[in-house]
PDB file of C-alpha atoms in Angstrom:
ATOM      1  CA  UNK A   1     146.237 133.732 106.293  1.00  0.00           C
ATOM      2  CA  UNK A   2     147.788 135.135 102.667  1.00  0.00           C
ATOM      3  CA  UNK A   3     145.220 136.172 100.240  1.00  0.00           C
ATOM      4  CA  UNK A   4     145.256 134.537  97.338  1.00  0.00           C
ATOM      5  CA  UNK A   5     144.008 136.444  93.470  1.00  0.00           C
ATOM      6  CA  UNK A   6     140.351 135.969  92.676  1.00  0.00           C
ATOM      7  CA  UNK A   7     140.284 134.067  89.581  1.00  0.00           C
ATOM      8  CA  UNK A   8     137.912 135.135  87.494  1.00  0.00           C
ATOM      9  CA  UNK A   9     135.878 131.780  86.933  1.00  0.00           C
ATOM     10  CA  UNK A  10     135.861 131.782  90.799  1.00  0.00           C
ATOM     11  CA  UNK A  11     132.441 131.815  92.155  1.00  0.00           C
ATOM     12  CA  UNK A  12     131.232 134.266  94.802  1.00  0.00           C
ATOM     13  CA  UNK A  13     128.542 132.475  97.078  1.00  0.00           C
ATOM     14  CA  UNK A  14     126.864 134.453 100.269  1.00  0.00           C
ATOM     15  CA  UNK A  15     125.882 131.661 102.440  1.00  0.00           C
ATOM     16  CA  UNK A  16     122.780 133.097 104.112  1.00  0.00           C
ATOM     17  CA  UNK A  17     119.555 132.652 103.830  1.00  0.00           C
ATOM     18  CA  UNK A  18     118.319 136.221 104.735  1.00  0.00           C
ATOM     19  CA  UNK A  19     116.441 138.006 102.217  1.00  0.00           C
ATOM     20  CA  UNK A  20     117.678 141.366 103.815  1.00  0.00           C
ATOM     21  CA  UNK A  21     121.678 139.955 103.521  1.00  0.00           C
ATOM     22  CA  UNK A  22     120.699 139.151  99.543  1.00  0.00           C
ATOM     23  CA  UNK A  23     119.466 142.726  98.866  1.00  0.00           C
ATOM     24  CA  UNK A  24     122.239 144.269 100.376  1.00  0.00           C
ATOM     25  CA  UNK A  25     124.940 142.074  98.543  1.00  0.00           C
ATOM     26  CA  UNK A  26     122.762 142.958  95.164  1.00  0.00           C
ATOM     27  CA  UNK A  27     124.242 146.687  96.306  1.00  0.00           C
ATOM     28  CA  UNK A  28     128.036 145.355  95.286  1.00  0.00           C
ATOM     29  CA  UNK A  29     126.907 144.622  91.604  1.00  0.00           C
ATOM     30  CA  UNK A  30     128.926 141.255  91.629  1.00  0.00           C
ATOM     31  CA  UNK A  31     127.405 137.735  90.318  1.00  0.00           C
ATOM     32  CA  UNK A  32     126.311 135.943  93.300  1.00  0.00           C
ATOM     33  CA  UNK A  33     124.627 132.712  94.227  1.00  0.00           C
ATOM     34  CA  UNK A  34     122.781 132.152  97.561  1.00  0.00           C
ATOM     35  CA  UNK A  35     123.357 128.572  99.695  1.00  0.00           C
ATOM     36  CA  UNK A  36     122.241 128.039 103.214  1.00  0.00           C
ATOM     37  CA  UNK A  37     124.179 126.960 105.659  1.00  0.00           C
ATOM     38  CA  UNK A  38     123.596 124.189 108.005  1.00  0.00           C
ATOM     39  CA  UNK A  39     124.831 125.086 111.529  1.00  0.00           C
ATOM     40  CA  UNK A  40     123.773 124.836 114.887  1.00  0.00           C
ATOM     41  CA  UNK A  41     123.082 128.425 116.153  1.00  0.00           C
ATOM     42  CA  UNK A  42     122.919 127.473 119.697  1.00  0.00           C
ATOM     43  CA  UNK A  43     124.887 129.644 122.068  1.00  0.00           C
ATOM     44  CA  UNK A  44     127.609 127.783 123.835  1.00  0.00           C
ATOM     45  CA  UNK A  45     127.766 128.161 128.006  1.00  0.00           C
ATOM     46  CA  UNK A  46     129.099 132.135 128.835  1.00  0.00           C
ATOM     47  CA  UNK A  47     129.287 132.240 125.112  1.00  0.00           C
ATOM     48  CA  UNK A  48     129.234 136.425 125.079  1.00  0.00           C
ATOM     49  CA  UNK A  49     127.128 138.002 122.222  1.00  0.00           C
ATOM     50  CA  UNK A  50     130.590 139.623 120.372  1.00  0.00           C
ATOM     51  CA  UNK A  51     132.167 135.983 120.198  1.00  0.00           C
ATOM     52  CA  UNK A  52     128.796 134.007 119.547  1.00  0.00           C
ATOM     53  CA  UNK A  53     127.888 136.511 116.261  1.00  0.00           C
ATOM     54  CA  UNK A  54     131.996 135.694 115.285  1.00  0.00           C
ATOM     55  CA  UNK A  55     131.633 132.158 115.327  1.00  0.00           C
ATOM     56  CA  UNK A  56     128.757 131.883 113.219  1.00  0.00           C
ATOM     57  CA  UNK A  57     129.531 134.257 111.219  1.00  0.00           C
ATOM     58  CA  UNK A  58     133.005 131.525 110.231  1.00  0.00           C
ATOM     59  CA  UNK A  59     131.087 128.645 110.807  1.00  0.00           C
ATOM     60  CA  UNK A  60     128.350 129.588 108.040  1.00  0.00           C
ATOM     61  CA  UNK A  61     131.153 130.640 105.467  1.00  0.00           C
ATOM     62  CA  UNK A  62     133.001 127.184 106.747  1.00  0.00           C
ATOM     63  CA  UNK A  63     129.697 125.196 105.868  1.00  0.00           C
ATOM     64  CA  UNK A  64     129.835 126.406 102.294  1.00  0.00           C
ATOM     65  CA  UNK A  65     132.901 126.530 101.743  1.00  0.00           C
ATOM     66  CA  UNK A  66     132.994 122.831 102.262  1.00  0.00           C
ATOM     67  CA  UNK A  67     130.651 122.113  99.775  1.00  0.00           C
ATOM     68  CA  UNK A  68     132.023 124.637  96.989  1.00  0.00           C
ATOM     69  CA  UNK A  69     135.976 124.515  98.143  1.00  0.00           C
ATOM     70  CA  UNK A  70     136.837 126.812  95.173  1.00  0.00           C
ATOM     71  CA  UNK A  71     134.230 129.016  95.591  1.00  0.00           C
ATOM     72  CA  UNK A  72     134.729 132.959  97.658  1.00  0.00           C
ATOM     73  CA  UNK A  73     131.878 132.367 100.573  1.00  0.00           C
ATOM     74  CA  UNK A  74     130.344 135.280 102.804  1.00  0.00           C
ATOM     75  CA  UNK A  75     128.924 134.270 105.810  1.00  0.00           C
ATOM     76  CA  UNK A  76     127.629 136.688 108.141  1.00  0.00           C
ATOM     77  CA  UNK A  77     125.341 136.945 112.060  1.00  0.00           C
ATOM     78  CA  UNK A  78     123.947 139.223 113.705  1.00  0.00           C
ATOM     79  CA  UNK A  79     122.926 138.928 117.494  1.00  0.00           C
ATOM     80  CA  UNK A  80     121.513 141.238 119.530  1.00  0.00           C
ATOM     81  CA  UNK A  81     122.922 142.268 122.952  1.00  0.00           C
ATOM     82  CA  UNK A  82     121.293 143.848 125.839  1.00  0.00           C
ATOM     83  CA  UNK A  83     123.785 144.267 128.659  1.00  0.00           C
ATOM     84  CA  UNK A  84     125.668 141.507 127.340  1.00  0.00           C
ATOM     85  CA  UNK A  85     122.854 138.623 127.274  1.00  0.00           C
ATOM     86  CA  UNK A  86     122.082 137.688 123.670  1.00  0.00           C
ATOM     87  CA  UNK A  87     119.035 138.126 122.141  1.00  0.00           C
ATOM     88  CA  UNK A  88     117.592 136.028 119.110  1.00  0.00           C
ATOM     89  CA  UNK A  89     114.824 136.195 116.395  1.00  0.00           C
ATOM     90  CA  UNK A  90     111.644 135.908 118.913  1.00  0.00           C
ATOM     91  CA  UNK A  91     110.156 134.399 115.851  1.00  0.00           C
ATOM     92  CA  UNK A  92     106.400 135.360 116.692  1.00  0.00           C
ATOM     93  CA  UNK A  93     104.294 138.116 118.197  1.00  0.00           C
ATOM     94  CA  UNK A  94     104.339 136.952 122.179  1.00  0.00           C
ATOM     95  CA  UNK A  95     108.403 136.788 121.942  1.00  0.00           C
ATOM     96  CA  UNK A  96     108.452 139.951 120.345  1.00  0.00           C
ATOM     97  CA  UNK A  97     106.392 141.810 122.609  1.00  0.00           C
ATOM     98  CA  UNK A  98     108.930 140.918 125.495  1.00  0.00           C
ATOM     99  CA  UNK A  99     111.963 141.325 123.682  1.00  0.00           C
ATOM    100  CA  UNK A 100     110.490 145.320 123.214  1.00  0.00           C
ATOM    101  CA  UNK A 101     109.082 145.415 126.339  1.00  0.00           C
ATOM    102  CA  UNK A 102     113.189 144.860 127.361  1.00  0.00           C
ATOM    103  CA  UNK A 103     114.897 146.972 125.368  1.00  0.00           C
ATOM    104  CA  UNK A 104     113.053 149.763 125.885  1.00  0.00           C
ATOM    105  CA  UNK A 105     114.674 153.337 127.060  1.00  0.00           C
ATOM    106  CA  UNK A 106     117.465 150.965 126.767  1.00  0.00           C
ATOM    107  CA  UNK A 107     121.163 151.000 124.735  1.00  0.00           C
ATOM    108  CA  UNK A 108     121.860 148.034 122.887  1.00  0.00           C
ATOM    109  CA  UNK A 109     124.828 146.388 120.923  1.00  0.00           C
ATOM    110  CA  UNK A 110     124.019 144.812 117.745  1.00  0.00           C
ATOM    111  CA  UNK A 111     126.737 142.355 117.026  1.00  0.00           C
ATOM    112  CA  UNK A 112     126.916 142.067 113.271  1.00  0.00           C
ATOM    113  CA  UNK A 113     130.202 139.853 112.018  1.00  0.00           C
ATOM    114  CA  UNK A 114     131.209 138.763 108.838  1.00  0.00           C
ATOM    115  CA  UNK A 115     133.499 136.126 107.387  1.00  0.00           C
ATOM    116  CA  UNK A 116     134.927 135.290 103.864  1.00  0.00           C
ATOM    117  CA  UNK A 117     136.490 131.752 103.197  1.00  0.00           C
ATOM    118  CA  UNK A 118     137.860 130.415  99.987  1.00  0.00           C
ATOM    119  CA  UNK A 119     138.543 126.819 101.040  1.00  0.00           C
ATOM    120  CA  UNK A 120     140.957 125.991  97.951  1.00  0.00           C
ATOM    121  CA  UNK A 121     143.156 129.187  98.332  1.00  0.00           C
ATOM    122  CA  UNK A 122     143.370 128.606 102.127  1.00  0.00           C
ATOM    123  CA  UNK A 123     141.717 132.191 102.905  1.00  0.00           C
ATOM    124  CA  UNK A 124     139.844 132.862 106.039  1.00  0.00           C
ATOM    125  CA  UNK A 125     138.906 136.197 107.506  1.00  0.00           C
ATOM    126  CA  UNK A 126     136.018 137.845 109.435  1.00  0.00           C
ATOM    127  CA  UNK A 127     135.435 140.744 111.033  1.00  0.00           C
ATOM    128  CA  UNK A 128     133.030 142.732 113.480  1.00  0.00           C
ATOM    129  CA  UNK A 129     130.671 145.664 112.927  1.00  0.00           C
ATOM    130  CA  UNK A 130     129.352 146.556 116.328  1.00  0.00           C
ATOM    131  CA  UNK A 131     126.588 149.033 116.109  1.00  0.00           C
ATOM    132  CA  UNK A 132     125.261 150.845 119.534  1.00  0.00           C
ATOM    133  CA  UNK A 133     121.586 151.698 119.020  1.00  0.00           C
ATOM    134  CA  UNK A 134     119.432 153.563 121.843  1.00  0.00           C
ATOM    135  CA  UNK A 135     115.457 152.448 122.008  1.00  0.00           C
ATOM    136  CA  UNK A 136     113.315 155.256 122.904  1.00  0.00           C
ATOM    137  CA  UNK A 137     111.231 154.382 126.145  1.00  0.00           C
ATOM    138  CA  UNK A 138     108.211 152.852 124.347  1.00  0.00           C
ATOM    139  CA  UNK A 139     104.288 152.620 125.194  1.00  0.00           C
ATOM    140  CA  UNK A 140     102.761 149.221 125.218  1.00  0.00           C
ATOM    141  CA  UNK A 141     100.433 150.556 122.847  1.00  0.00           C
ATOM    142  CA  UNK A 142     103.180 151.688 120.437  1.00  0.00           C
ATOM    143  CA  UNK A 143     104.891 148.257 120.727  1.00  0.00           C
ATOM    144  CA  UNK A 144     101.791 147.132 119.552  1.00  0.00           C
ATOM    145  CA  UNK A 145     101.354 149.092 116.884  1.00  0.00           C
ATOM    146  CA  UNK A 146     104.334 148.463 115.405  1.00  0.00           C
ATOM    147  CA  UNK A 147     104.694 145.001 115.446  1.00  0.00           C
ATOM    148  CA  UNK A 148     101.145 144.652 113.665  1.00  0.00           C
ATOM    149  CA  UNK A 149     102.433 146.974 111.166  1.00  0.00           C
ATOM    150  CA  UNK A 150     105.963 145.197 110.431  1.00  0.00           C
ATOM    151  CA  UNK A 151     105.748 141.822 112.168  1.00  0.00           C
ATOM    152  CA  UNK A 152     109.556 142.141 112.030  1.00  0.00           C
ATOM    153  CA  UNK A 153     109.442 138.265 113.771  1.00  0.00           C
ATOM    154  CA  UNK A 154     112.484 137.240 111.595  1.00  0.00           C
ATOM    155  CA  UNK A 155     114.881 140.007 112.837  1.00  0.00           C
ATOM    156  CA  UNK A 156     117.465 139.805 115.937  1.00  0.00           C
ATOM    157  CA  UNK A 157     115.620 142.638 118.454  1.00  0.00           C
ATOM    158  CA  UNK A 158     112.867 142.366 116.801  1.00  0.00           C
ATOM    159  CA  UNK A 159     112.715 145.497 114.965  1.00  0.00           C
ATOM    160  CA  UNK A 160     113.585 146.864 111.138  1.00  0.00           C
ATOM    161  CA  UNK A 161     115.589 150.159 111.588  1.00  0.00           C
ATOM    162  CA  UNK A 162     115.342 150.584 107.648  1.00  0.00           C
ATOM    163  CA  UNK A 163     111.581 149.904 107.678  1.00  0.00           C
ATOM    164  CA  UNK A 164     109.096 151.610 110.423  1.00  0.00           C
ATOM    165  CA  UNK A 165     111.494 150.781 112.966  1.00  0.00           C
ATOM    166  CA  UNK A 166     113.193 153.572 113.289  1.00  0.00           C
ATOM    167  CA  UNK A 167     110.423 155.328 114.907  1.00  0.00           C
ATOM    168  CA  UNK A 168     111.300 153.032 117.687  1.00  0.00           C
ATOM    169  CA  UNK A 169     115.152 154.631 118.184  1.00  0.00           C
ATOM    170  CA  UNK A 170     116.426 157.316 119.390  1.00  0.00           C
ATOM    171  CA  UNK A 171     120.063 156.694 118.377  1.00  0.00           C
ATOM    172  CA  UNK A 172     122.096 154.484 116.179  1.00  0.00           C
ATOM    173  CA  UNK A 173     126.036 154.949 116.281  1.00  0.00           C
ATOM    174  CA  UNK A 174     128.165 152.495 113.729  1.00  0.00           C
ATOM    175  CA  UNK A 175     131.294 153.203 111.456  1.00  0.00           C
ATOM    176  CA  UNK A 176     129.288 150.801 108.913  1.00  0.00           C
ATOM    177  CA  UNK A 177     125.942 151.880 107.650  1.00  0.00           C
ATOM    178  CA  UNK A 178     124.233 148.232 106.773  1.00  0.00           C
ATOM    179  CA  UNK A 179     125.602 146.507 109.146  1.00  0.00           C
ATOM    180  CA  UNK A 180     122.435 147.110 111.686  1.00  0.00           C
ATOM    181  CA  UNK A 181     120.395 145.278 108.412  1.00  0.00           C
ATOM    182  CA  UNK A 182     122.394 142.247 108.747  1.00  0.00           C
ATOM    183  CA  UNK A 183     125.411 142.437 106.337  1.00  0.00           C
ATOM    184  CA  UNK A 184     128.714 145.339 106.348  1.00  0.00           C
ATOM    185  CA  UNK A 185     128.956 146.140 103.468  1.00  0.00           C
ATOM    186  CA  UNK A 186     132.093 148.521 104.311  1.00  0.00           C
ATOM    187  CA  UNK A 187     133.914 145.131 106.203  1.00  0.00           C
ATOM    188  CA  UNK A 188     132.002 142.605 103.901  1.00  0.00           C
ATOM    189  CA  UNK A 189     134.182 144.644 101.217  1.00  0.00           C
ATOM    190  CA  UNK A 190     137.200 144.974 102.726  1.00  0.00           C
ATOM    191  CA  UNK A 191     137.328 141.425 103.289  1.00  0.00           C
ATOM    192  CA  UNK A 192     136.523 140.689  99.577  1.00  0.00           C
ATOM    193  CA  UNK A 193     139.476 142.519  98.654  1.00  0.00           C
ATOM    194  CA  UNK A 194     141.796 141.083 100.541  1.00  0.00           C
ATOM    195  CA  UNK A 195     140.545 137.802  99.186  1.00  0.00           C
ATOM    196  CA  UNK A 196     141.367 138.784  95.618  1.00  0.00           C
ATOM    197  CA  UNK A 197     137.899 139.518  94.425  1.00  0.00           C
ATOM    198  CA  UNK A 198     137.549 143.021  92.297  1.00  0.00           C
ATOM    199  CA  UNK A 199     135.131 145.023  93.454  1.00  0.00           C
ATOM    200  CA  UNK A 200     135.337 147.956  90.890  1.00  0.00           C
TER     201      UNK A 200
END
């Protein structure tokens, strides 16, 4: 779709409501506000883990944008993908434990997208940031360890590669440094440009 110029008394609105997606947007030095979005994040049947992050990704900026149709909206997923089957946030220690337990001496694909929508202007665009990450073949004990240390329960894989996750990786391979946090900066701004919105 044509971009449209960002006027200035446009708002810019990431619809998310991940505390590691706000502190990376706080990176771009740009006014935001912060809405969540109400969609279903249930995987649809053979849904793969590339197309699943893409749709919510749009569907979270889409939800916004609905309510605030004037308004530039990021939305943005993340899901996890080990040989193709997606993973979610295992949301408490027992989950956790598995999901680890799975991944590791294994190569993963985090599947991070991102969308920006301005409803009024009739601009919608998202992108991918694949990032290939290798887990070092853990110890039970150091699985352990490190999820009483981080309790990283709110993360896809369950692990925080900017925290004391990285001791759990031997490898991380991506053309767009934040995008294994949860937000690309690199796409999230290339997006925002095309949209209009100044970034400089």
């Amino acid at each position: 779709m044509p971009s449209t110029p960002h006027s200035p008394t446009r708002k810019l609105i990431l619809g998310s409501t991940s505390p590691y997606r706000r502190e990376l947007m706080q990176r771009l030095r740009l006014p935001f506000d912060v809405v969540a979005p109400e969609v279903d994040e249930t995987p649809r049947a053979g849904e793969t883990p590339h197309d699943l992050a893409k749709r919510l990704a749009l569907a979270k900026a889409q939800a916004v944008a609905r309510q605030h149709p004037s308004a530039v909206v990021i939305g943005s997923d993340q899901v996890a993908d080990l040989n193709g089957e997606p993973l979610g946030k295992p949301g408490d220690h027992a989950r956790a434990v598995a999901q680890l337990r799975r991944m590791r001496g294994q190569t993963m694909i985090f599947q991070t997208a991102v969308a920006v929508v301005c409803a009024e202007a009739g601009f919608a665009q998202s992108a991918l940031a694949p990032v290939r990450v290798v887990f070092r073949a853990l110890s039970d004990d150091e699985i352990e360890a490190y999820l009483q240390a981080e309790q990283p329960y709110d993360c896809a894989g369950s692990a925080k590669s900017e925290g004391l996750g990285i001791a759990l990786l031997d490898a991380i391979d991506s053309d767009d440094p934040t995008a294994l946090i949860g937000l690309p900066l690199i796409r999230t701004c290339q997006l925002l440009r095309a949209a209009g919105v100044k970034l400089l």
